[in-house]
Amino acid sequence: MDWNKTIRYVCALVLALVMTGCIPSYKLNGSALDYTVYKTVHVSEFPIRAALVYPPLQQTFKNELLDYISRNTRLRTTDGASDLQIEGEITGYNLSPQAVTEDAYASQTRLTITVRVKYTDNKNDKNDIDQTFSAYRDFDATLMLTDVQDDLCQQISKELVELIFNSTLGNW
């Protein structure tokens, strides 16, 4: 292999890319925000509007959302007017039997949490979103929900927050 020829080829390619302005750019934080435009975000309470209510879920979900935003963006959270707003409600908290066995008993139970999110971009209304997100976890039907729901709610909240982030602040 002729290394001089290879090196010249690579240098010419890099020079051509630089001259044409085609330099690849990657955002490592998962966010596609222009921080010269967007500086603040307001996250409202997410009240529970589901028929079945687990009160700690509201705070668990909001904390997870705020933590994820602070870890993955440079946005400052505010309580008042902001460049971006995220609000919504927890609309579903449902249990359903899964994996029915031969004796007609469920061996698994599914906990599904549904969240409606309204995302408002006060700088560009084309980015506004009003969407419902849902995630679930299955657990052994021999376990009591009260024994596993804290852990399940934490896991489901993390998944919901990632889905919401990717659809809003991640701008995927």
Coordinates of C-alpha atoms in Angstrom, one line a residue, residues 66-124:
L66 CA -36.5 18.3 35.1
D67 CA -33.4 16.1 35.9
Y68 CA -33.2 14.9 32.3
I69 CA -33.5 18.4 30.9
S70 CA -30.8 19.7 33.2
R71 CA -28.4 16.8 32.3
N72 CA -28.9 17.0 28.6
T73 CA -29.3 20.7 27.8
R74 CA -27.9 24.1 28.9
L75 CA -31.4 25.5 29.4
R76 CA -32.2 27.3 32.6
T77 CA -35.5 26.3 34.2
T78 CA -37.9 29.1 35.2
D79 CA -41.2 29.5 37.0
G80 CA -42.4 32.3 34.7
A81 CA -42.1 33.3 31.1
S82 CA -39.7 31.2 29.1
D83 CA -38.5 30.4 25.6
L84 CA -39.9 26.9 25.8
Q85 CA -42.8 25.5 27.8
I86 CA -43.6 21.9 28.7
E87 CA -47.0 21.1 30.3
G88 CA -49.4 18.3 30.4
E89 CA -51.2 15.7 32.4
I90 CA -51.0 12.1 33.4
T91 CA -54.0 10.7 31.6
G92 CA -53.6 6.9 32.2
Y93 CA -52.5 4.6 34.9
N94 CA -53.8 1.2 34.0
L95 CA -53.3 -2.4 35.0
S96 CA -54.0 -5.2 32.5
P97 CA -53.5 -9.0 32.7
Q98 CA -50.9 -10.4 30.3
A99 CA -49.6 -13.9 29.5
V100 CA -52.6 -15.9 30.4
T101 CA -51.7 -19.5 31.5
E102 CA -53.4 -22.7 30.6
D103 CA -55.6 -22.5 33.7
A104 CA -56.9 -19.1 32.7
Y105 CA -54.9 -17.1 35.2
A106 CA -52.6 -14.2 34.2
S107 CA -49.0 -14.9 35.0
Q108 CA -48.0 -11.3 34.2
T109 CA -49.6 -7.9 34.9
R110 CA -48.9 -4.8 32.8
L111 CA -48.7 -1.4 34.3
T112 CA -49.2 1.3 31.6
I113 CA -48.8 5.0 32.1
T114 CA -50.0 7.5 29.6
V115 CA -49.0 11.2 29.5
R116 CA -50.3 14.0 27.3
V117 CA -47.7 16.7 26.7
K118 CA -48.1 20.2 25.2
Y119 CA -44.8 21.6 24.1
T120 CA -44.8 25.3 23.2
D121 CA -41.8 26.9 21.5
N122 CA -42.3 30.6 22.0
K123 CA -39.7 31.5 19.4
N124 CA -41.0 29.2 16.6

